[in-house]
XYZ file of C-alpha atoms in Angstrom:
116
model
C 84.063 67.266 -64.395
C 85.334 68.622 -61.072
C 88.028 66.744 -59.207
C 88.178 66.571 -55.408
C 86.147 68.446 -52.882
C 82.750 67.754 -51.421
C 80.002 66.680 -53.819
C 76.304 66.412 -53.074
C 75.223 62.843 -52.335
C 78.770 61.555 -51.793
C 79.913 59.651 -48.722
C 78.289 57.410 -46.186
C 74.583 57.932 -45.679
C 73.346 58.927 -42.219
C 71.960 56.022 -40.229
C 73.732 53.367 -42.278
C 74.937 50.376 -40.295
C 78.550 49.312 -39.925
C 79.750 45.692 -40.121
C 79.383 45.037 -36.400
C 75.802 46.303 -36.390
C 74.909 44.239 -39.443
C 76.442 41.042 -38.052
C 75.153 41.403 -34.487
C 71.419 41.645 -34.043
C 70.951 38.989 -31.378
C 70.187 39.354 -27.681
C 72.972 39.877 -25.172
C 71.825 37.116 -22.842
C 70.767 33.819 -24.404
C 68.791 32.524 -21.430
C 67.539 35.274 -19.075
C 66.016 32.686 -16.720
C 69.519 31.316 -16.031
C 70.538 34.546 -14.276
C 70.418 34.450 -10.497
C 68.928 37.541 -8.828
C 71.482 39.999 -7.495
C 74.287 38.861 -9.833
C 75.868 40.754 -12.701
C 74.321 39.792 -16.057
C 77.650 39.519 -17.891
C 79.975 37.912 -15.383
C 77.556 36.200 -13.011
C 79.403 37.711 -10.032
C 78.006 39.428 -6.956
C 78.637 43.168 -6.449
C 81.169 42.358 -3.710
C 83.099 40.059 -6.052
C 83.016 42.686 -8.799
C 84.623 45.280 -6.536
C 87.475 42.954 -5.578
C 88.219 41.287 -8.921
C 90.817 42.212 -11.509
C 89.900 43.014 -15.129
C 91.338 39.668 -16.242
C 89.159 37.812 -13.749
C 86.123 39.754 -14.948
C 86.823 38.862 -18.594
C 87.423 35.238 -17.627
C 84.031 35.060 -15.948
C 82.406 36.547 -19.044
C 83.864 34.072 -21.546
C 83.042 31.153 -19.251
C 79.423 32.264 -18.816
C 77.370 29.864 -20.964
C 74.267 32.013 -20.603
C 75.734 34.709 -22.870
C 75.709 34.819 -26.647
C 78.730 33.310 -28.385
C 79.774 36.644 -29.926
C 80.024 38.306 -26.494
C 81.982 35.373 -25.084
C 84.365 35.374 -28.055
C 85.025 39.119 -27.696
C 85.823 38.664 -23.994
C 88.169 35.768 -24.768
C 89.984 37.835 -27.407
C 90.359 40.721 -24.950
C 91.750 38.453 -22.201
C 94.094 36.487 -24.460
C 97.140 38.809 -24.353
C 97.030 38.881 -20.555
C 96.581 35.139 -20.062
C 99.093 33.873 -22.639
C 102.250 35.835 -23.327
C 103.704 36.059 -26.825
C 107.022 34.411 -27.514
C 109.826 36.892 -27.861
C 112.187 36.689 -30.805
C 115.589 35.252 -29.976
C 118.455 37.711 -29.963
C 122.127 37.168 -30.684
C 123.254 39.242 -27.705
C 121.562 36.943 -25.169
C 123.988 34.661 -23.346
C 123.572 30.937 -23.836
C 122.284 28.869 -20.965
C 124.989 26.893 -19.188
C 125.117 23.244 -20.161
C 123.293 23.605 -23.467
C 126.283 24.381 -25.674
C 128.557 21.725 -24.237
C 128.219 19.081 -26.935
C 124.639 18.038 -26.316
C 124.252 16.673 -29.838
C 127.571 14.823 -30.162
C 125.942 11.457 -29.568
C 123.299 11.954 -32.285
C 123.719 10.194 -35.634
C 124.574 12.450 -38.582
C 121.618 13.749 -40.574
C 121.064 12.542 -44.114
C 120.677 15.564 -46.318
C 119.423 15.474 -49.869
C 120.861 17.960 -52.290
């Protein structure tokens, strides 16, 4: 039996669907009658608003648009998340302490009961 190399019939078949295609077969817009004429189908904004808005504002309008499918809204929310809510940075030892925090702030607290 040969090891390695190309073999006839091996690999992914042409035209096979990936996970996203298998999971998503629904329409983009849930209720087409809810769209106002002259507005963008995804964001619900006018062309003038689209030219002046930032990408974060565009994504925010998409995930707040109740006329869209839930999968589209969730993808827009995931894309906007890093820009709307910053991650907490890890504390470092070389950062100076804030004044007033290290000056005996816990001296008036009762001692903790520790179990061994």
